[in-house]
DNA sequence: CTGTTAGCGCTTTCAT
DNA sequence: ATGAAAGCGCTAACAG
C-alpha cells in the first residue's frame, strides 16, 4: 500500500499558483501579510482540498515555539490531580497549546522534566507534584526561569506558582463544625513536607483558636485512603475524644469514613467528618461525605495562563486562585448531641 | 537577564574540534559511524560540559519521527483510564517515546485527534475512548492506517486494537457467585454502544447459562456511579428478586453499594455484589467491595508496543491481553443463606 | 499585495 | 575514522 506523502506548503502554493511564504501568511492570518480576498480564498481552497496541515516540527524549528506545554503529575490516582489535569488541558486547548503529559510513576522524575524542557519539546512546564524535591526544582528553575510554573505548590526560590486558598478551606470546615456545636475537633493531615498540608493545617488551627474550639492534629506520612483510615486510629487513641474530624484530602476523607466504620463509630451520630476538596464520589459514600470544594480546575487554568505569559516574556509571579472554598454539606456532619 | 542560547550540535563540535555530523553519530550511538574511542570520549565530555540536548523539533523535522505517541482519553475520572494511562506512560517511557495527552473533555474530539496526527506531532495515536463514533474512527484510520491503535475497544474496519478478556471477567464473577450458592443473579451494565459492555454482558449470560443460574440484565445509558445506583432500583423492581448483583464497571459497583444502602438492603447479608475491574478504593468502601481484576495497565503497555510496531511498518493486528481476570474477594459477597 | 532569500538544528548520504 | 554538503518544511526579513 502506497503511503502518500503528507502535503506541504509548497504543494499548496503550487496548486494555488502563489509562493509558499504567502500561503504561510494567509493560513496563519499573519497580520503583516494580507493577501487579496480572492487570492486568500484560492489558497484556503487549495489547502482544504488536499488536506494540508502544517508540520509541527518544521514550524517549531523555525519559530522556536512548540505551542506545547508540559504537565508533570505524580500520577492519575487522586481526584485533585484529575481536576487539575482537566483544567490544564481545557485551557491549553483554548489557547491553542497542546499538552505533553509526564507522570513520574516511572523513572527519575528530575530527568523526565528536565528532558521535556531541555529537548525543546515544550515551551513551558507545569509541575504539580509534591514528590520532586525543592532543591531539584530550584536547580531546574535556575536553568529555565521563564519556563516553569509550580501548581498547587510553593517553593522558596521559585517565583512562578499557582495555589488555592488552602488555609481558608480548613477554616470553612472548622467554622461549619463549630456552628454545629462541636468543641473538640481533630484534623488529620498529610506530611508537613507538602506545603498544601502546611497551609491547611495552619488554617485549621487558626480558625479553631479564633472560635475557641479545642483542636488536635494528627500528621500522617501519606495522604491517601490508607492514611485516612490509619489516622482515625490515632485520632481516637489520644485522650482528646474529638466529636469531629477534618480530613486533609478527599481520599483521606474516604479512609476516615472507612476507619470509623471499622471502629464501630457512627457517622455522623457520634463523630462528624469533613474532607478538604470535593469529588463526585462523595455522593456515593456511606454516609455521603461533607466536603469543602476548592477550584482545582481553575487552578490548572490559571497555571496555563501564567505559563503562557512567562513564555511571552512576562515576569514570574505568585498567583492565588481567588475562588473562596465552598462547603458542600452532605450527611457526614451533624449537630452535636452532647455525649460526654 | 540574559537568556543564554541553548547549545547546539555545532557548539559541541566546535568545542571538541570535530564536525557536527560526527557529534551526531557519536551521541546517538549510530552504528554506521564509529569514532575512535578517544574522539568519542572528547565529544561526550564536551556535550556533557555545556549541557547539550538535541532539539526535538530539528530532529523530528529531519528524521520524520517525533518519538512521541498520542493518547486520547475521555477524561481522567475513571480508574480504568487512570490505569491505562499509567501503563501507556510507563511503557512509552521505556521505549524512549514521549506522550502527548488529549482528553476530549473540551472541544471536538475528532478535531483533537486528527490534529495531533495530521500536524505530525505524534508518530502514532492510541484511542481509548468510547465517545468517538465508529465512523469517525474509520475515517481517521483510512487516512492513517499505520498510526491508530484502539485501546479497550474494537471497531469494524479498524485493524489495530488491544482489548482485555472482558467476557472472561464476567464469567469469573458469575462463577464466584454461583459457587456461593446464588441462583438468581442480575447484571447491571452500561450501554451496548460500548463493545466492552457487549462482551461483559455476553460473558455474563453465557456463564450463567452454563451454570444453570437464572440471569437478568439491566442496561444503563451510562457506566458511572450514578448508573450503578440507578441500576439497583431497576434490578430490585423486577419480579426476579436477585440475590446477587454484578456491576459492569468499578464505579458502577460503588454506585450499586450506595444504592443498596439507600434501599436498606444489607450487603452481603441479603445481596452479594461483585464489580468488574479492581481499584484500590475497594478496600475503603463499606462493605469492602469484591471485584474481578483485569490487567488494565498491561492493556496500555501492549497498546504502546503495537503502536510502535505499526510505526515501524508491521501489520495491524488485534491483540487480546492474555492475563486471566482474577477474583479479588472482599466482603461484599457471601454464601447464600436461603431467604425466599 | 506578493515573491525572494535565508536559515532554524539536525541527520544522512557520499566522499575522503 | 571523519568531513562536506544537502535538505527536512516552515517562517521572517526584506524587496518590489
XYZ file of C-alpha atoms (C1' of nucleotides) in Angstrom:
712
model
C 0.000 0.000 0.000
C 1.381 3.344 -1.088
C 1.672 5.701 1.816
C 1.152 9.069 0.255
C 3.376 11.914 1.253
C 1.919 14.462 3.568
C 1.118 17.667 1.675
C 3.428 20.597 2.323
C 3.222 24.324 1.989
C 4.907 24.059 -1.379
C 2.161 21.755 -2.616
C -0.496 24.225 -1.670
C 1.491 27.074 -3.197
C 1.922 25.249 -6.474
C -1.743 24.449 -6.584
C -2.832 27.999 -5.899
C -0.181 29.449 -8.164
C 1.483 31.552 -5.491
C 4.593 31.462 -3.331
C 4.849 29.286 -0.286
C 5.502 32.206 2.004
C 2.236 33.782 1.012
C 0.435 30.573 1.778
C 2.083 30.538 5.169
C 0.930 34.066 5.944
C -2.596 33.532 4.774
C -3.079 30.279 6.602
C -1.783 31.764 9.822
C -3.715 35.022 9.376
C -0.416 36.801 9.753
C -1.380 40.474 10.184
C 1.737 41.588 8.355
C 0.816 39.998 5.099
C -2.648 40.396 3.768
C -3.459 38.763 0.528
C -6.295 39.920 -1.662
C -9.542 38.357 -0.644
C -9.590 36.442 -3.854
C -6.081 35.016 -3.537
C -6.647 34.153 0.089
C -9.738 32.261 -0.863
C -7.911 30.370 -3.573
C -5.177 29.429 -1.129
C -7.601 28.263 1.508
C -9.499 26.242 -1.037
C -6.333 24.529 -2.210
C -5.223 23.803 1.334
C -8.601 22.410 2.180
C -8.755 20.243 -0.876
C -5.510 18.419 -0.318
C -5.945 18.425 3.437
C -2.860 20.443 4.225
C -1.734 20.533 7.845
C 1.332 22.450 8.884
C 4.128 20.245 10.098
C 4.612 20.947 13.771
C 8.302 20.089 13.786
C 9.178 22.466 10.973
C 7.124 25.189 12.488
C 8.661 24.611 15.881
C 12.156 24.569 14.495
C 11.711 27.803 12.659
C 9.818 29.776 15.222
C 11.373 28.310 18.349
C 7.908 27.794 19.724
C 6.335 24.418 20.084
C 2.928 25.629 21.205
C 3.062 22.796 23.667
C 3.066 22.802 27.444
C 4.292 20.037 29.686
C 2.399 18.879 32.737
C 4.145 16.842 35.353
C 1.948 14.876 37.697
C 2.710 12.273 40.333
C 0.012 10.054 38.838
C -3.608 9.992 37.903
C -4.905 8.456 41.051
C -6.003 11.392 43.150
C -9.119 13.262 42.096
C -7.381 16.580 42.621
C -4.788 15.749 40.037
C -7.515 14.642 37.698
C -9.204 18.012 38.132
C -6.004 19.939 37.691
C -5.170 17.985 34.563
C -8.614 18.638 33.233
C -8.359 22.349 33.864
C -4.930 22.490 32.288
C -5.968 20.567 29.246
C -9.042 22.619 28.603
C -7.358 25.971 28.991
C -4.334 24.915 26.982
C -6.653 23.845 24.200
C -8.425 27.183 24.251
C -5.107 28.949 23.944
C -4.017 26.781 21.076
C -1.496 24.845 23.077
C -1.003 21.111 23.110
C -0.197 19.196 26.240
C 2.579 16.738 26.928
C 1.961 14.670 29.945
C 4.527 13.223 32.236
C 3.886 11.333 35.401
C 6.905 10.256 37.284
C 5.497 6.988 38.322
C 8.254 5.584 36.190
C 11.857 6.610 36.160
C 13.722 9.541 37.574
C 11.382 12.485 37.915
C 14.068 15.053 37.546
C 15.261 13.515 34.317
C 11.722 13.364 32.975
C 11.074 17.015 33.454
C 14.402 18.442 32.503
C 14.233 16.268 29.441
C 10.959 17.703 28.230
C 12.173 21.220 28.673
C 15.743 20.766 27.546
C 14.904 18.985 24.353
C 12.679 21.867 23.461
C 9.619 19.675 23.361
C 7.640 22.153 25.385
C 7.598 25.898 25.792
C 6.770 25.719 29.443
C 6.398 23.242 32.216
C 3.695 22.938 34.840
C 4.900 20.994 37.814
C 2.190 19.632 40.009
C 3.888 17.172 42.211
C 4.962 17.035 45.787
C 7.435 14.280 45.138
C 10.072 16.350 43.433
C 12.447 17.828 45.917
C 12.626 21.547 46.434
C 16.235 21.742 45.505
C 15.780 19.843 42.253
C 13.111 22.355 41.404
C 15.296 25.301 42.239
C 18.083 23.927 40.098
C 15.669 23.492 37.218
C 14.359 26.996 37.568
C 17.875 28.376 37.502
C 18.333 26.882 34.080
C 14.958 27.909 32.743
C 13.401 30.629 34.870
C 10.883 31.605 32.223
C 9.520 28.146 31.739
C 8.492 26.585 34.999
C 5.257 27.082 36.895
C 4.507 25.314 40.124
C 0.939 24.144 40.503
C -0.625 23.656 43.911
C 2.742 24.203 45.441
C 5.119 26.923 46.513
C 8.854 26.624 46.864
C 11.320 29.230 48.036
C 13.337 30.375 45.060
C 10.682 29.550 42.502
C 8.864 32.706 41.602
C 6.060 31.375 39.417
C 3.369 29.412 41.185
C -0.357 28.998 41.488
C -2.057 27.779 44.624
C -5.500 27.546 46.161
C -6.804 29.085 49.344
C -5.900 26.058 51.404
C -5.942 27.769 54.771
C -9.373 29.203 54.057
C -10.666 25.781 53.123
C -9.700 24.411 56.508
C -11.273 27.437 58.125
C -14.546 26.763 56.336
C -14.508 23.203 57.606
C -13.836 24.243 61.174
C -16.410 27.017 61.035
C -19.040 24.587 59.836
C -18.299 22.136 62.607
C -18.142 24.846 65.247
C -21.526 26.114 64.165
C -22.889 22.632 64.608
C -21.727 22.821 68.188
C -18.550 20.795 68.035
C -15.930 21.871 70.577
C -13.296 19.158 70.146
C -12.072 18.730 66.595
C -9.214 16.666 65.282
C -7.524 17.350 61.972
C -5.871 14.510 60.085
C -3.322 15.866 57.660
C -0.595 14.634 55.351
C 3.120 15.246 55.796
C 4.441 18.684 56.526
C 6.809 18.318 53.599
C 3.859 19.299 51.420
C 3.142 22.974 51.594
C -0.560 22.435 50.894
C -0.689 20.415 54.072
C 1.151 23.075 55.989
C -1.356 25.715 54.911
C -4.381 23.553 55.578
C -3.090 22.673 58.982
C -2.335 26.274 59.800
C -5.794 27.407 58.687
C -7.307 24.628 60.736
C -5.537 25.640 63.909
C -6.089 29.352 63.367
C -9.816 29.045 62.876
C -10.119 26.706 65.848
C -8.331 29.221 68.017
C -10.483 32.052 66.705
C -13.611 30.147 67.620
C -12.366 28.878 70.920
C -12.542 25.288 69.777
C -10.230 22.651 71.145
C -8.146 21.385 68.239
C -5.753 18.480 67.874
C -3.787 17.363 64.847
C -2.659 14.005 63.580
C 0.107 14.032 60.994
C 0.374 11.128 58.597
C 3.230 10.313 56.259
C 0.875 9.944 53.302
C -2.413 11.493 52.282
C -4.288 8.634 50.649
C -7.151 6.361 51.690
C -4.967 4.333 53.955
C -3.544 7.383 55.678
C -7.090 8.487 56.436
C -8.053 5.127 57.881
C -4.868 4.857 59.912
C -5.264 8.434 61.052
C -8.601 7.594 62.629
C -6.946 5.059 64.872
C -4.548 7.687 66.135
C -7.232 10.325 66.466
C -9.348 8.062 68.649
C -6.428 6.799 70.680
C -5.462 10.136 72.170
C -7.229 11.390 75.265
C -8.943 14.216 73.442
C -12.067 12.326 72.300
C -12.919 14.522 69.347
C -16.517 14.779 68.155
C -15.492 15.829 64.660
C -12.724 15.039 62.227
C -11.330 17.100 59.368
C -9.543 15.103 56.676
C -6.751 16.916 54.866
C -7.567 15.440 51.450
C -10.541 13.833 49.798
C -9.031 10.346 49.686
C -8.172 10.717 53.364
C -11.810 11.538 53.957
C -12.810 8.286 52.305
C -10.327 6.465 54.502
C -11.596 8.239 57.602
C -15.113 7.070 56.895
C -13.871 3.533 56.424
C -11.760 3.716 59.566
C -14.635 4.961 61.685
C -16.901 2.248 60.345
C -14.244 -0.303 61.188
C -14.036 1.100 64.706
C -17.801 0.879 65.046
C -18.229 4.630 65.368
C -21.399 6.038 63.868
C -21.087 8.951 61.430
C -22.466 11.500 61.931
C -24.167 10.203 65.082
C -21.097 10.106 67.207
C -18.492 11.793 65.043
C -18.841 14.247 62.169
C -16.450 14.215 59.218
C -15.458 16.868 56.687
C -12.927 16.363 53.902
C -10.988 19.047 52.080
C -11.563 19.015 48.301
C -14.737 17.774 46.737
C -15.317 14.900 44.350
C -18.302 13.300 42.677
C -17.656 10.143 44.644
C -18.767 11.891 47.841
C -22.415 11.312 46.968
C -21.894 7.583 46.782
C -20.173 7.002 50.058
C -21.899 5.865 53.220
C -22.707 8.294 54.610
C -22.459 10.906 51.877
C -19.361 12.882 52.686
C -19.476 16.568 53.532
C -16.597 18.385 51.848
C -15.063 21.762 51.207
C -14.837 22.304 47.458
C -11.866 24.150 46.033
C -11.393 25.371 42.486
C -8.932 22.723 41.347
C -9.846 23.032 37.685
C -9.362 26.753 37.778
C -6.018 26.123 39.405
C -4.985 24.299 36.265
C -6.355 27.002 34.018
C -4.544 29.778 35.877
C -1.327 27.822 35.709
C -1.653 27.613 31.944
C -2.240 31.334 31.675
C 0.760 32.078 33.821
C 2.974 29.721 31.853
C 1.976 31.297 28.567
C 2.554 34.754 29.986
C 6.047 33.715 31.033
C 6.806 32.336 27.600
C 5.742 35.687 26.226
C 8.220 37.392 28.483
C 6.112 38.405 31.471
C 7.625 38.362 34.921
C 7.059 35.335 37.124
C 4.564 35.834 39.900
C 2.711 34.009 42.608
C -0.954 33.501 41.971
C -3.576 32.545 44.499
C -6.778 31.387 42.855
C -9.323 33.742 44.389
C -12.366 31.474 44.408
C -13.442 31.045 48.004
C -13.593 27.454 49.264
C -17.187 26.354 49.476
C -18.834 23.973 51.910
C -20.700 21.110 50.275
C -22.920 19.888 53.019
C -23.881 16.241 52.852
C -24.623 13.652 55.503
C -21.371 13.129 57.346
C -21.789 16.176 59.563
C -24.493 16.788 62.139
C -25.254 18.902 65.174
C -23.509 17.751 68.243
C -25.760 15.983 70.666
C -23.706 16.001 73.804
C -22.485 12.546 74.629
C -19.855 13.078 77.275
C 18.632 38.992 32.436
C 20.472 37.429 29.545
C 18.783 34.315 28.352
C 21.583 32.213 27.045
C 21.108 30.386 23.817
C 20.572 26.687 24.014
C 23.714 24.796 22.965
C 23.578 23.129 19.562
C 25.409 20.342 17.854
C 27.666 22.902 16.254
C 28.690 24.186 19.664
C 29.692 20.742 20.785
C 31.510 20.123 17.521
C 33.495 23.324 17.808
C 34.410 22.522 21.353
C 35.580 19.032 20.534
C 37.285 20.145 17.343
C 35.266 17.855 15.082
C 32.412 18.085 12.640
C 28.825 18.321 13.769
C 27.843 15.217 11.875
C 30.325 13.187 13.823
C 28.965 14.521 17.057
C 25.511 13.497 15.942
C 26.609 9.973 15.201
C 28.512 9.538 18.409
C 25.798 10.920 20.620
C 23.197 8.668 19.041
C 25.499 5.650 19.017
C 24.848 5.418 15.308
C 26.259 2.021 14.316
C 27.253 3.316 10.905
C 29.720 5.825 12.171
C 32.220 4.779 14.759
C 34.560 7.344 16.100
C 37.789 6.402 17.777
C 37.292 5.774 21.439
C 39.326 8.817 22.210
C 37.365 11.173 19.966
C 34.074 9.807 21.180
C 35.132 10.471 24.727
C 36.119 14.019 23.886
C 32.777 14.604 22.222
C 30.812 13.202 25.105
C 32.780 15.270 27.547
C 32.112 18.441 25.603
C 28.415 17.684 25.298
C 28.183 16.973 28.984
C 30.048 20.101 29.944
C 27.813 22.533 28.123
C 24.689 20.507 28.793
C 23.851 19.785 25.203
C 20.385 18.370 24.471
C 19.278 17.583 20.973
C 16.494 19.816 19.767
C 13.442 17.646 19.310
C 11.946 19.771 16.548
C 15.032 19.685 14.382
C 15.425 16.005 14.927
C 11.787 15.406 14.169
C 11.893 17.509 11.058
C 14.884 15.747 9.692
C 14.013 12.202 10.558
C 10.241 12.389 10.226
C 9.937 10.720 13.599
C 8.797 12.526 16.670
C 9.321 9.675 19.091
C 6.057 10.725 20.596
C 2.781 8.888 20.939
C -0.623 10.428 21.439
C -3.135 9.108 23.914
C -6.741 10.093 23.632
C -8.866 9.609 26.717
C -12.382 10.652 27.576
C -11.099 12.063 30.854
C -9.222 11.094 33.944
C -12.153 10.286 36.112
C -12.496 6.562 35.809
C -9.902 4.387 37.492
C -9.598 2.221 34.398
C -8.479 5.150 32.322
C -6.044 6.092 35.030
C -4.586 2.590 34.880
C -4.446 2.551 31.119
C -2.753 5.930 31.082
C -0.275 4.727 33.626
C 0.532 1.627 31.627
C 0.900 3.631 28.456
C 3.117 6.205 30.038
C 5.429 3.721 31.622
C 5.872 1.574 28.543
C 6.268 4.571 26.263
C 8.978 5.861 28.555
C 10.794 2.545 28.459
C 10.717 2.606 24.687
C 12.037 6.127 24.548
C 8.761 7.633 23.480
C 7.132 10.728 24.884
C 3.437 11.008 25.419
C 1.029 13.674 24.285
C -2.214 13.577 26.091
C -5.552 14.611 24.793
C -8.837 14.272 26.546
C -11.805 15.364 24.632
C -13.495 16.915 27.551
C -13.056 20.130 25.641
C -13.811 20.725 22.014
C -14.480 18.465 19.124
C -12.864 15.102 19.758
C -12.420 14.306 16.124
C -10.592 17.533 15.530
C -8.385 16.955 18.542
C -7.165 13.623 17.368
C -6.817 14.241 13.685
C -4.955 17.376 14.627
C -2.323 15.572 16.660
C -1.713 13.092 13.927
C -2.008 15.379 10.945
C 0.312 18.011 12.268
C 2.893 15.336 12.726
C 3.048 15.899 16.428
C 2.892 12.196 17.112
C 4.010 9.067 15.344
C 1.024 7.096 16.480
C -2.231 7.516 18.260
C -3.789 5.415 20.981
C -7.508 5.945 21.159
C -9.103 4.875 24.375
C -12.495 6.382 24.304
C -15.982 5.158 23.741
C -17.252 8.593 22.919
C -15.776 8.852 19.461
C -18.097 7.409 16.901
C -17.149 4.333 14.964
C -17.398 6.054 11.658
C -15.172 8.942 12.693
C -12.627 6.349 13.715
C -12.878 4.500 10.431
C -12.406 7.717 8.530
C -9.346 8.524 10.583
C -7.876 5.102 10.005
C -8.372 5.440 6.286
C -6.130 8.466 6.314
C -3.542 6.981 8.605
C -3.839 3.211 8.807
C -0.385 2.770 10.267
C -0.874 5.153 13.112
C -4.006 4.370 15.050
C -4.454 1.789 17.779
C -7.714 1.302 19.580
C -7.388 0.619 23.282
C -10.042 -1.282 25.186
C -12.204 -1.150 22.139
C -12.812 -2.854 18.826
C -14.399 -1.321 15.782
C -15.156 -2.946 12.480
C -12.786 -1.577 9.887
C -10.060 -0.750 12.371
C -7.481 -3.484 12.315
C -5.227 -2.475 15.199
C -6.701 -2.864 18.661
C -5.959 -4.147 22.118
C -8.628 -5.394 24.475
C -8.984 -7.315 27.709
C -10.737 -10.597 28.361
C -13.991 -8.890 29.239
C -16.227 -11.886 28.737
C -14.000 -13.996 30.936
C -14.115 -11.374 33.657
C -17.886 -11.590 33.798
C -17.625 -15.352 33.827
C -15.315 -15.224 36.837
C -17.825 -13.047 38.673
C -20.727 -15.357 37.889
C -18.723 -18.452 38.748
C -17.811 -16.988 42.115
C -21.415 -16.153 42.919
C -22.687 -19.491 41.682
C -20.204 -21.271 43.889
C -21.534 -19.318 46.836
C -24.933 -20.757 46.049
C -26.576 -17.865 44.263
C -29.179 -18.929 41.689
C -30.668 -15.579 40.689
C -28.111 -13.015 39.545
C -28.682 -9.649 37.959
C -26.052 -7.895 35.862
C -26.041 -4.116 35.649
C -24.186 -2.995 32.560
C -23.509 0.153 30.596
C -24.799 0.897 27.123
C -24.498 -1.620 24.344
C -22.841 1.044 22.213
C -19.653 0.193 24.111
C -18.151 -3.032 22.933
C -16.609 -3.719 26.333
C -20.116 -3.749 27.724
C -21.306 -6.054 24.995
C -18.568 -8.549 25.778
C -19.047 -8.382 29.517
C -22.757 -8.874 29.138
C -22.279 -11.780 26.797
C -19.808 -13.454 29.124
C -22.202 -12.888 31.998
C -25.117 -14.551 30.261
C -23.024 -17.390 28.867
C -21.574 -18.350 32.219
C -24.966 -18.106 33.873
C -26.409 -20.437 31.294
C -23.507 -22.830 31.650
C -24.069 -22.999 35.383
C -27.811 -23.165 35.223
C -28.179 -19.873 37.040
C -31.114 -17.582 36.429
C -29.735 -14.358 34.981
C -31.290 -10.985 34.291
C -29.713 -7.869 32.858
C -30.268 -4.172 33.420
C -28.844 -1.864 30.779
C -27.988 1.679 31.754
C -27.161 4.576 29.478
C -24.013 5.386 31.434
C -21.500 3.404 33.427
C -20.637 5.686 36.312
C -21.531 5.843 39.996
C -24.961 7.161 39.303
C -25.702 4.490 36.734
C -24.842 1.886 39.329
C -27.107 3.405 41.945
C -29.958 3.864 39.493
C -29.433 0.371 38.184
C -30.082 -1.045 41.628
C -33.534 0.472 41.659
C -34.337 -1.247 38.403
C -32.778 -4.515 39.450
C -34.893 -4.644 42.597
C -38.056 -3.534 40.856
C -38.385 -6.501 38.514
C -40.005 -9.667 39.749
C -36.796 -11.642 39.659
C -35.576 -10.826 43.181
C -31.866 -11.424 42.580
C -29.636 -12.445 45.465
C -26.520 -11.155 43.759
C -25.570 -8.251 41.520
C -22.718 -7.917 39.056
C -21.706 -4.344 38.241
C -20.296 -3.779 34.767
C -17.652 -1.291 35.898
C -15.916 -0.381 39.115
C -17.652 2.976 39.514
C -20.969 1.227 38.910
C -20.032 -1.124 41.712
C -19.560 1.834 44.032
C -22.949 3.148 42.971
C -24.539 -0.251 43.468
C -23.283 -0.380 47.043
C -24.659 3.106 47.639
C -27.979 2.251 46.000
C -28.413 -0.879 48.068
C -27.624 1.005 51.239
C -30.169 3.611 50.256
C -32.727 0.882 49.708
C -31.968 -0.583 53.112
C -30.646 -3.820 51.684
C -27.821 -5.417 53.617
C -24.676 -6.383 51.703
C -23.683 -9.146 51.692
C -26.398 -10.328 54.092
C -29.229 -10.113 51.650
C -27.495 -9.359 48.376
C -23.937 -10.007 47.225
C -22.129 -7.593 44.909
C -19.196 -8.033 42.518
C -17.762 -5.293 40.310
C -15.729 -5.738 37.164
C -12.278 -4.091 37.340
C -10.447 -3.588 40.554
C -9.301 -0.407 42.250
C -7.562 0.492 45.476
C -10.695 2.252 46.632
C -12.437 -1.111 47.019
C -10.776 -1.657 50.380
C -12.227 1.554 51.743
C -15.829 1.067 50.849
C -18.485 -0.266 53.186
C -18.506 -3.181 52.807
C -15.188 -3.771 51.073
C -16.073 -4.500 47.502
C -15.340 -7.842 45.857
C -14.059 -7.296 42.327
C -12.653 -9.004 39.275
C -9.269 -7.504 38.482
C -8.218 -7.090 34.868
C -4.810 -6.121 33.543
C -5.611 -2.539 32.612
C -2.040 -1.342 32.914
C -0.810 -4.102 30.694
C -3.515 -3.108 28.243
C -1.823 0.261 27.960
C 1.613 -1.283 27.620
C 0.511 -3.654 24.872
C -1.092 -0.780 23.014
C 2.193 1.096 23.057
C 4.055 -1.909 21.718
C 1.549 -2.360 18.952
C 1.658 1.309 18.010
C 5.431 1.304 17.810
C 5.358 -1.857 15.731
C 2.955 -0.170 13.322
C 5.161 2.856 13.031
C 7.997 0.511 12.186
C 5.930 -0.952 9.406
C 4.391 -4.033 10.990
C 0.903 -5.102 10.019
C -2.007 -4.032 12.194
C -3.445 -6.770 14.361
C -5.922 -7.390 17.103
C -4.438 -8.133 20.468
C -6.196 -9.652 23.430
C -4.221 -9.195 26.624
C -3.857 -12.780 27.808
C -3.809 -12.210 31.575
C -6.761 -14.051 33.043
C -9.205 -11.942 35.045
C -8.689 -12.577 38.707
C -11.232 -12.541 41.521
C -10.358 -10.245 44.400
C -12.534 -11.499 47.174
C -13.524 -8.952 49.769
C -16.594 -8.535 51.923
C -19.405 -7.762 49.517
C -20.025 -11.384 48.594
C -21.171 -14.177 50.873
C -22.727 -17.612 50.773
C -26.390 -17.547 50.108
C -28.454 -18.211 53.154
C -31.770 -19.057 51.678
C -34.263 -16.292 52.291
C -37.119 -16.979 49.919
C -0.298 42.808 -2.213
C 3.215 39.197 -3.340
C 7.895 36.990 -4.192
C 12.864 36.127 -2.850
C 16.010 34.630 0.231
C 17.962 32.701 4.148
C 18.208 29.572 7.773
C 16.175 27.269 12.314
C 19.266 22.350 14.172
C 19.603 18.183 12.943
C 20.529 13.611 10.180
C 22.207 11.369 6.212
C 24.325 10.188 2.107
C 28.581 10.394 -0.114
C 33.380 11.409 -0.146
C 37.782 11.089 1.638
C 37.589 7.252 11.216
C 35.961 11.748 9.917
C 34.225 15.699 6.980
C 31.350 18.174 3.412
C 27.099 19.202 1.797
C 22.301 18.870 1.208
C 17.819 19.409 2.849
C 13.590 18.134 6.097
C 9.086 22.161 5.995
C 8.433 26.176 7.616
C 8.658 31.422 8.889
C 10.541 36.040 8.749
C 13.097 39.865 6.883
C 13.366 42.409 3.131
C 12.319 43.666 -1.681
C 9.492 45.069 -5.014
